[in-house]
PDB file of C-alpha atoms in Angstrom:
ATOM      1  CA  UNK A   1     -33.950-150.451  86.071  1.00  0.00           C
ATOM      2  CA  UNK A   2     -30.666-148.588  86.231  1.00  0.00           C
ATOM      3  CA  UNK A   3     -30.785-145.639  88.492  1.00  0.00           C
ATOM      4  CA  UNK A   4     -28.592-143.485  90.692  1.00  0.00           C
ATOM      5  CA  UNK A   5     -29.936-141.732  93.574  1.00  0.00           C
ATOM      6  CA  UNK A   6     -28.250-138.875  95.373  1.00  0.00           C
ATOM      7  CA  UNK A   7     -30.635-137.937  98.373  1.00  0.00           C
ATOM      8  CA  UNK A   8     -29.091-134.621  99.218  1.00  0.00           C
ATOM      9  CA  UNK A   9     -29.339-131.620  96.935  1.00  0.00           C
ATOM     10  CA  UNK A  10     -27.174-129.597  99.040  1.00  0.00           C
ATOM     11  CA  UNK A  11     -24.726-130.457 101.887  1.00  0.00           C
ATOM     12  CA  UNK A  12     -23.097-127.607 103.865  1.00  0.00           C
ATOM     13  CA  UNK A  13     -20.201-128.125 106.156  1.00  0.00           C
ATOM     14  CA  UNK A  14     -17.542-126.252 107.768  1.00  0.00           C
ATOM     15  CA  UNK A  15     -13.928-126.499 106.708  1.00  0.00           C
ATOM     16  CA  UNK A  16     -12.192-129.212 108.572  1.00  0.00           C
ATOM     17  CA  UNK A  17     -15.233-131.211 109.151  1.00  0.00           C
ATOM     18  CA  UNK A  18     -15.777-134.659 107.778  1.00  0.00           C
ATOM     19  CA  UNK A  19     -17.799-134.960 104.500  1.00  0.00           C
ATOM     20  CA  UNK A  20     -19.892-137.957 103.246  1.00  0.00           C
ATOM     21  CA  UNK A  21     -21.882-137.409  99.942  1.00  0.00           C
ATOM     22  CA  UNK A  22     -24.367-140.144  99.582  1.00  0.00           C
ATOM     23  CA  UNK A  23     -25.040-142.382  96.468  1.00  0.00           C
ATOM     24  CA  UNK A  24     -27.172-145.432  96.015  1.00  0.00           C
ATOM     25  CA  UNK A  25     -27.651-147.273  92.726  1.00  0.00           C
ATOM     26  CA  UNK A  26     -29.973-149.733  91.153  1.00  0.00           C
ATOM     27  CA  UNK A  27     -28.380-152.193  88.608  1.00  0.00           C
ATOM     28  CA  UNK A  28     -28.494-155.872  87.992  1.00  0.00           C
ATOM     29  CA  UNK A  29     -25.123-157.184  87.323  1.00  0.00           C
ATOM     30  CA  UNK A  30     -21.598-156.039  88.109  1.00  0.00           C
ATOM     31  CA  UNK A  31     -21.853-152.214  88.539  1.00  0.00           C
ATOM     32  CA  UNK A  32     -19.263-149.675  87.560  1.00  0.00           C
ATOM     33  CA  UNK A  33     -19.439-146.443  89.560  1.00  0.00           C
ATOM     34  CA  UNK A  34     -17.807-143.088  89.354  1.00  0.00           C
ATOM     35  CA  UNK A  35     -17.669-139.787  91.024  1.00  0.00           C
ATOM     36  CA  UNK A  36     -17.454-136.673  88.857  1.00  0.00           C
ATOM     37  CA  UNK A  37     -17.047-133.170  90.245  1.00  0.00           C
ATOM     38  CA  UNK A  38     -17.852-129.913  88.514  1.00  0.00           C
ATOM     39  CA  UNK A  39     -16.421-126.712  89.846  1.00  0.00           C
ATOM     40  CA  UNK A  40     -18.057-123.630  89.432  1.00  0.00           C
ATOM     41  CA  UNK A  41     -18.745-122.918  85.535  1.00  0.00           C
ATOM     42  CA  UNK A  42     -16.195-125.688  84.613  1.00  0.00           C
ATOM     43  CA  UNK A  43     -16.467-128.925  82.929  1.00  0.00           C
ATOM     44  CA  UNK A  44     -17.296-132.172  84.566  1.00  0.00           C
ATOM     45  CA  UNK A  45     -14.102-134.013  85.585  1.00  0.00           C
ATOM     46  CA  UNK A  46     -13.581-137.487  86.932  1.00  0.00           C
ATOM     47  CA  UNK A  47     -12.845-137.386  90.645  1.00  0.00           C
ATOM     48  CA  UNK A  48     -12.504-141.222  91.247  1.00  0.00           C
ATOM     49  CA  UNK A  49     -13.933-144.692  90.132  1.00  0.00           C
ATOM     50  CA  UNK A  50     -14.447-147.689  92.124  1.00  0.00           C
ATOM     51  CA  UNK A  51     -12.304-150.081  89.995  1.00  0.00           C
ATOM     52  CA  UNK A  52      -9.117-148.184  90.712  1.00  0.00           C
ATOM     53  CA  UNK A  53      -9.701-147.877  94.481  1.00  0.00           C
ATOM     54  CA  UNK A  54      -7.671-144.464  94.491  1.00  0.00           C
ATOM     55  CA  UNK A  55      -7.663-141.556  96.683  1.00  0.00           C
ATOM     56  CA  UNK A  56      -7.987-138.264  94.836  1.00  0.00           C
ATOM     57  CA  UNK A  57      -7.651-134.926  96.679  1.00  0.00           C
ATOM     58  CA  UNK A  58      -8.388-136.870  99.926  1.00  0.00           C
ATOM     59  CA  UNK A  59     -11.690-138.355  98.706  1.00  0.00           C
ATOM     60  CA  UNK A  60     -12.409-142.088  98.897  1.00  0.00           C
ATOM     61  CA  UNK A  61     -15.470-143.996  97.896  1.00  0.00           C
ATOM     62  CA  UNK A  62     -16.152-147.651  98.672  1.00  0.00           C
ATOM     63  CA  UNK A  63     -18.591-149.807  96.772  1.00  0.00           C
ATOM     64  CA  UNK A  64     -20.865-151.592  99.100  1.00  0.00           C
ATOM     65  CA  UNK A  65     -22.788-154.188  97.019  1.00  0.00           C
ATOM     66  CA  UNK A  66     -24.881-155.276  99.858  1.00  0.00           C
ATOM     67  CA  UNK A  67     -26.219-151.844 100.563  1.00  0.00           C
ATOM     68  CA  UNK A  68     -26.013-150.758  96.823  1.00  0.00           C
ATOM     69  CA  UNK A  69     -24.085-147.593  97.860  1.00  0.00           C
ATOM     70  CA  UNK A  70     -21.205-145.814  96.553  1.00  0.00           C
ATOM     71  CA  UNK A  71     -20.683-142.878  99.145  1.00  0.00           C
ATOM     72  CA  UNK A  72     -17.917-140.364  98.850  1.00  0.00           C
ATOM     73  CA  UNK A  73     -16.013-139.397 101.831  1.00  0.00           C
ATOM     74  CA  UNK A  74     -13.352-136.961 102.939  1.00  0.00           C
ATOM     75  CA  UNK A  75     -12.136-136.672 106.613  1.00  0.00           C
ATOM     76  CA  UNK A  76     -11.382-132.846 106.390  1.00  0.00           C
ATOM     77  CA  UNK A  77     -13.334-130.741 103.988  1.00  0.00           C
ATOM     78  CA  UNK A  78     -11.413-127.848 102.617  1.00  0.00           C
ATOM     79  CA  UNK A  79     -13.049-124.487 100.939  1.00  0.00           C
ATOM     80  CA  UNK A  80     -11.742-125.711  97.496  1.00  0.00           C
ATOM     81  CA  UNK A  81     -13.739-128.812  97.784  1.00  0.00           C
ATOM     82  CA  UNK A  82     -17.026-126.579  97.187  1.00  0.00           C
ATOM     83  CA  UNK A  83     -18.473-127.963  94.082  1.00  0.00           C
ATOM     84  CA  UNK A  84     -21.220-129.956  92.360  1.00  0.00           C
ATOM     85  CA  UNK A  85     -20.631-133.775  92.801  1.00  0.00           C
ATOM     86  CA  UNK A  86     -22.228-136.302  90.550  1.00  0.00           C
ATOM     87  CA  UNK A  87     -22.394-140.035  91.072  1.00  0.00           C
ATOM     88  CA  UNK A  88     -22.583-141.976  87.991  1.00  0.00           C
ATOM     89  CA  UNK A  89     -23.325-145.606  86.916  1.00  0.00           C
ATOM     90  CA  UNK A  90     -22.080-147.322  83.787  1.00  0.00           C
ATOM     91  CA  UNK A  91     -25.289-147.927  81.607  1.00  0.00           C
ATOM     92  CA  UNK A  92     -26.072-150.767  79.282  1.00  0.00           C
ATOM     93  CA  UNK A  93     -25.555-148.388  76.205  1.00  0.00           C
ATOM     94  CA  UNK A  94     -22.131-147.585  77.160  1.00  0.00           C
ATOM     95  CA  UNK A  95     -23.325-144.247  78.677  1.00  0.00           C
ATOM     96  CA  UNK A  96     -23.164-142.997  82.162  1.00  0.00           C
ATOM     97  CA  UNK A  97     -26.213-142.639  84.312  1.00  0.00           C
ATOM     98  CA  UNK A  98     -25.907-139.752  86.542  1.00  0.00           C
ATOM     99  CA  UNK A  99     -27.576-138.955  89.748  1.00  0.00           C
ATOM    100  CA  UNK A 100     -29.087-135.446  90.233  1.00  0.00           C
ATOM    101  CA  UNK A 101     -26.011-134.172  92.107  1.00  0.00           C
ATOM    102  CA  UNK A 102     -25.249-132.887  95.448  1.00  0.00           C
ATOM    103  CA  UNK A 103     -23.844-129.431  95.869  1.00  0.00           C
ATOM    104  CA  UNK A 104     -21.300-129.195  98.500  1.00  0.00           C
ATOM    105  CA  UNK A 105     -20.498-125.940 100.353  1.00  0.00           C
ATOM    106  CA  UNK A 106     -17.693-125.800 102.632  1.00  0.00           C
ATOM    107  CA  UNK A 107     -17.855-122.728 104.781  1.00  0.00           C
ATOM    108  CA  UNK A 108     -14.803-121.113 106.316  1.00  0.00           C
TER     109      UNK A 108
ATOM    110  CA  UNK B   1      -3.695-131.056  72.588  1.00  0.00           C
ATOM    111  CA  UNK B   2      -7.191-129.457  72.652  1.00  0.00           C
ATOM    112  CA  UNK B   3      -8.928-132.662  73.771  1.00  0.00           C
ATOM    113  CA  UNK B   4     -12.805-132.145  73.457  1.00  0.00           C
ATOM    114  CA  UNK B   5     -14.100-128.857  72.556  1.00  0.00           C
ATOM    115  CA  UNK B   6     -17.563-127.346  72.192  1.00  0.00           C
ATOM    116  CA  UNK B   7     -18.873-124.432  70.259  1.00  0.00           C
ATOM    117  CA  UNK B   8     -20.409-121.926  70.763  1.00  0.00           C
ATOM    118  CA  UNK B   9     -19.942-121.602  74.508  1.00  0.00           C
ATOM    119  CA  UNK B  10     -23.000-119.472  74.784  1.00  0.00           C
ATOM    120  CA  UNK B  11     -25.964-119.046  72.488  1.00  0.00           C
ATOM    121  CA  UNK B  12     -29.232-117.072  72.511  1.00  0.00           C
ATOM    122  CA  UNK B  13     -31.705-118.184  70.032  1.00  0.00           C
ATOM    123  CA  UNK B  14     -35.567-117.564  69.477  1.00  0.00           C
ATOM    124  CA  UNK B  15     -38.296-120.068  69.601  1.00  0.00           C
ATOM    125  CA  UNK B  16     -38.650-121.944  66.300  1.00  0.00           C
ATOM    126  CA  UNK B  17     -35.232-121.468  65.010  1.00  0.00           C
ATOM    127  CA  UNK B  18     -32.819-124.082  64.088  1.00  0.00           C
ATOM    128  CA  UNK B  19     -29.460-124.252  65.994  1.00  0.00           C
ATOM    129  CA  UNK B  20     -26.474-126.522  65.837  1.00  0.00           C
ATOM    130  CA  UNK B  21     -24.076-127.024  68.823  1.00  0.00           C
ATOM    131  CA  UNK B  22     -20.661-128.484  67.772  1.00  0.00           C
ATOM    132  CA  UNK B  23     -18.442-130.881  69.508  1.00  0.00           C
ATOM    133  CA  UNK B  24     -14.935-131.954  68.444  1.00  0.00           C
ATOM    134  CA  UNK B  25     -12.541-134.228  70.000  1.00  0.00           C
ATOM    135  CA  UNK B  26      -8.797-134.800  68.879  1.00  0.00           C
ATOM    136  CA  UNK B  27      -8.496-138.303  70.643  1.00  0.00           C
ATOM    137  CA  UNK B  28     -10.157-140.492  68.087  1.00  0.00           C
ATOM    138  CA  UNK B  29     -12.432-141.822  70.686  1.00  0.00           C
ATOM    139  CA  UNK B  30     -15.183-144.152  69.198  1.00  0.00           C
ATOM    140  CA  UNK B  31     -17.876-143.057  71.562  1.00  0.00           C
ATOM    141  CA  UNK B  32     -19.417-139.697  71.913  1.00  0.00           C
ATOM    142  CA  UNK B  33     -22.455-138.464  73.804  1.00  0.00           C
ATOM    143  CA  UNK B  34     -24.565-135.468  74.178  1.00  0.00           C
ATOM    144  CA  UNK B  35     -26.021-134.713  77.671  1.00  0.00           C
ATOM    145  CA  UNK B  36     -28.301-131.780  78.936  1.00  0.00           C
ATOM    146  CA  UNK B  37     -27.706-130.438  82.311  1.00  0.00           C
ATOM    147  CA  UNK B  38     -30.796-129.017  84.226  1.00  0.00           C
ATOM    148  CA  UNK B  39     -31.272-128.056  87.813  1.00  0.00           C
ATOM    149  CA  UNK B  40     -33.082-130.917  89.617  1.00  0.00           C
ATOM    150  CA  UNK B  41     -32.407-133.358  86.927  1.00  0.00           C
ATOM    151  CA  UNK B  42     -28.711-133.900  86.851  1.00  0.00           C
ATOM    152  CA  UNK B  43     -27.266-134.817  83.514  1.00  0.00           C
ATOM    153  CA  UNK B  44     -29.529-136.703  80.904  1.00  0.00           C
ATOM    154  CA  UNK B  45     -28.460-138.395  77.858  1.00  0.00           C
ATOM    155  CA  UNK B  46     -29.757-136.989  74.656  1.00  0.00           C
ATOM    156  CA  UNK B  47     -28.163-139.144  72.025  1.00  0.00           C
ATOM    157  CA  UNK B  48     -24.849-141.116  71.750  1.00  0.00           C
ATOM    158  CA  UNK B  49     -22.651-142.549  68.976  1.00  0.00           C
ATOM    159  CA  UNK B  50     -20.492-145.645  68.984  1.00  0.00           C
ATOM    160  CA  UNK B  51     -18.686-144.779  65.936  1.00  0.00           C
ATOM    161  CA  UNK B  52     -18.842-142.794  62.696  1.00  0.00           C
ATOM    162  CA  UNK B  53     -22.137-143.187  61.172  1.00  0.00           C
ATOM    163  CA  UNK B  54     -23.644-145.099  64.034  1.00  0.00           C
ATOM    164  CA  UNK B  55     -25.942-143.162  66.433  1.00  0.00           C
ATOM    165  CA  UNK B  56     -28.629-143.790  68.947  1.00  0.00           C
ATOM    166  CA  UNK B  57     -31.171-142.308  71.057  1.00  0.00           C
ATOM    167  CA  UNK B  58     -30.557-141.674  74.858  1.00  0.00           C
ATOM    168  CA  UNK B  59     -33.155-140.773  77.396  1.00  0.00           C
ATOM    169  CA  UNK B  60     -34.388-137.435  76.154  1.00  0.00           C
ATOM    170  CA  UNK B  61     -33.901-137.399  72.355  1.00  0.00           C
ATOM    171  CA  UNK B  62     -37.270-135.575  71.405  1.00  0.00           C
ATOM    172  CA  UNK B  63     -36.486-132.398  69.351  1.00  0.00           C
ATOM    173  CA  UNK B  64     -32.910-133.211  68.720  1.00  0.00           C
ATOM    174  CA  UNK B  65     -30.971-134.645  65.751  1.00  0.00           C
ATOM    175  CA  UNK B  66     -27.431-135.779  65.603  1.00  0.00           C
ATOM    176  CA  UNK B  67     -25.075-136.941  62.929  1.00  0.00           C
ATOM    177  CA  UNK B  68     -21.528-138.317  62.888  1.00  0.00           C
ATOM    178  CA  UNK B  69     -19.896-138.496  59.500  1.00  0.00           C
ATOM    179  CA  UNK B  70     -16.452-138.082  60.940  1.00  0.00           C
ATOM    180  CA  UNK B  71     -15.035-139.747  64.208  1.00  0.00           C
ATOM    181  CA  UNK B  72     -13.972-136.463  65.632  1.00  0.00           C
ATOM    182  CA  UNK B  73     -17.301-134.481  65.156  1.00  0.00           C
ATOM    183  CA  UNK B  74     -20.532-135.070  66.735  1.00  0.00           C
ATOM    184  CA  UNK B  75     -22.906-131.911  66.255  1.00  0.00           C
ATOM    185  CA  UNK B  76     -26.213-131.810  67.951  1.00  0.00           C
ATOM    186  CA  UNK B  77     -29.108-130.008  66.089  1.00  0.00           C
ATOM    187  CA  UNK B  78     -32.288-128.457  67.594  1.00  0.00           C
ATOM    188  CA  UNK B  79     -34.550-128.405  64.636  1.00  0.00           C
ATOM    189  CA  UNK B  80     -37.191-125.994  66.050  1.00  0.00           C
ATOM    190  CA  UNK B  81     -35.971-124.748  69.331  1.00  0.00           C
ATOM    191  CA  UNK B  82     -38.383-124.623  72.337  1.00  0.00           C
ATOM    192  CA  UNK B  83     -37.920-122.691  75.746  1.00  0.00           C
ATOM    193  CA  UNK B  84     -37.906-126.173  77.271  1.00  0.00           C
ATOM    194  CA  UNK B  85     -34.611-126.676  75.467  1.00  0.00           C
ATOM    195  CA  UNK B  86     -32.831-123.896  77.462  1.00  0.00           C
ATOM    196  CA  UNK B  87     -30.232-125.848  79.191  1.00  0.00           C
ATOM    197  CA  UNK B  88     -26.441-126.375  79.357  1.00  0.00           C
ATOM    198  CA  UNK B  89     -25.383-128.982  76.897  1.00  0.00           C
ATOM    199  CA  UNK B  90     -22.395-131.202  77.535  1.00  0.00           C
ATOM    200  CA  UNK B  91     -20.493-133.291  74.865  1.00  0.00           C
ATOM    201  CA  UNK B  92     -18.349-136.219  76.071  1.00  0.00           C
ATOM    202  CA  UNK B  93     -16.220-138.928  74.591  1.00  0.00           C
ATOM    203  CA  UNK B  94     -15.023-142.363  75.556  1.00  0.00           C
ATOM    204  CA  UNK B  95     -12.278-144.677  74.310  1.00  0.00           C
ATOM    205  CA  UNK B  96     -13.585-147.996  73.436  1.00  0.00           C
ATOM    206  CA  UNK B  97     -10.324-149.710  73.657  1.00  0.00           C
ATOM    207  CA  UNK B  98      -9.906-149.797  77.416  1.00  0.00           C
ATOM    208  CA  UNK B  99     -12.190-151.486  79.897  1.00  0.00           C
ATOM    209  CA  UNK B 100     -13.179-148.400  81.776  1.00  0.00           C
ATOM    210  CA  UNK B 101     -16.194-146.695  80.768  1.00  0.00           C
ATOM    211  CA  UNK B 102     -14.714-143.113  81.936  1.00  0.00           C
ATOM    212  CA  UNK B 103     -15.859-140.393  79.820  1.00  0.00           C
ATOM    213  CA  UNK B 104     -14.329-136.922  79.178  1.00  0.00           C
ATOM    214  CA  UNK B 105     -16.384-133.990  78.929  1.00  0.00           C
ATOM    215  CA  UNK B 106     -16.326-130.695  76.962  1.00  0.00           C
ATOM    216  CA  UNK B 107     -16.602-127.386  78.573  1.00  0.00           C
ATOM    217  CA  UNK B 108     -20.371-127.221  77.889  1.00  0.00           C
ATOM    218  CA  UNK B 109     -22.696-124.771  75.696  1.00  0.00           C
ATOM    219  CA  UNK B 110     -25.046-122.620  77.494  1.00  0.00           C
ATOM    220  CA  UNK B 111     -28.164-122.226  75.303  1.00  0.00           C
ATOM    221  CA  UNK B 112     -31.022-119.943  76.059  1.00  0.00           C
ATOM    222  CA  UNK B 113     -34.282-120.100  73.864  1.00  0.00           C
ATOM    223  CA  UNK B 114     -36.443-116.919  74.144  1.00  0.00           C
TER     224      UNK B 114
END
């Protein structure tokens, strides 16, 4: 079964603290994973994808096939990082399979 | 370049009424998708389309109908709206020419069924 699990519904940190949003997946084959971000009342936008190995807005994510994880990390959180974060996996229908999302709240 | 747009942005309708949500993209992407976003469920795929005149069911298709007569449009119709269909609906598109499965999302339609 293809599945994405984001175990934390809400993650609250202080500004300047490190952040790690967890994502685990279930997929037989070579997975393609993404992180999408949704700021308040805005559309979802791509934050990063594992195949490009980019760092966007200070966020990075490494695919760990052994642990079937794709955790999102940032060393120093900023208030503007407060948003809803979705981990997504490419599905067999060409769609994206989303986790339930983690709401990140960065306090001043 | 408008990209991908949805209309209306907000809609209130009554139980039993038919309502159509519109999605339009200007990129000529072959793939288009409809998702619904609900608290505690994340985004779930309703229907998708690989090209004009080709549509297929997603995870939660019951109560919805789609059509795609033109590449750029992908309307979603609720034939007889129910309260359980109160949700935020997102349309997305993807270019099949590239290896990446990145999808581009519209701004969403917030639908309330009373």
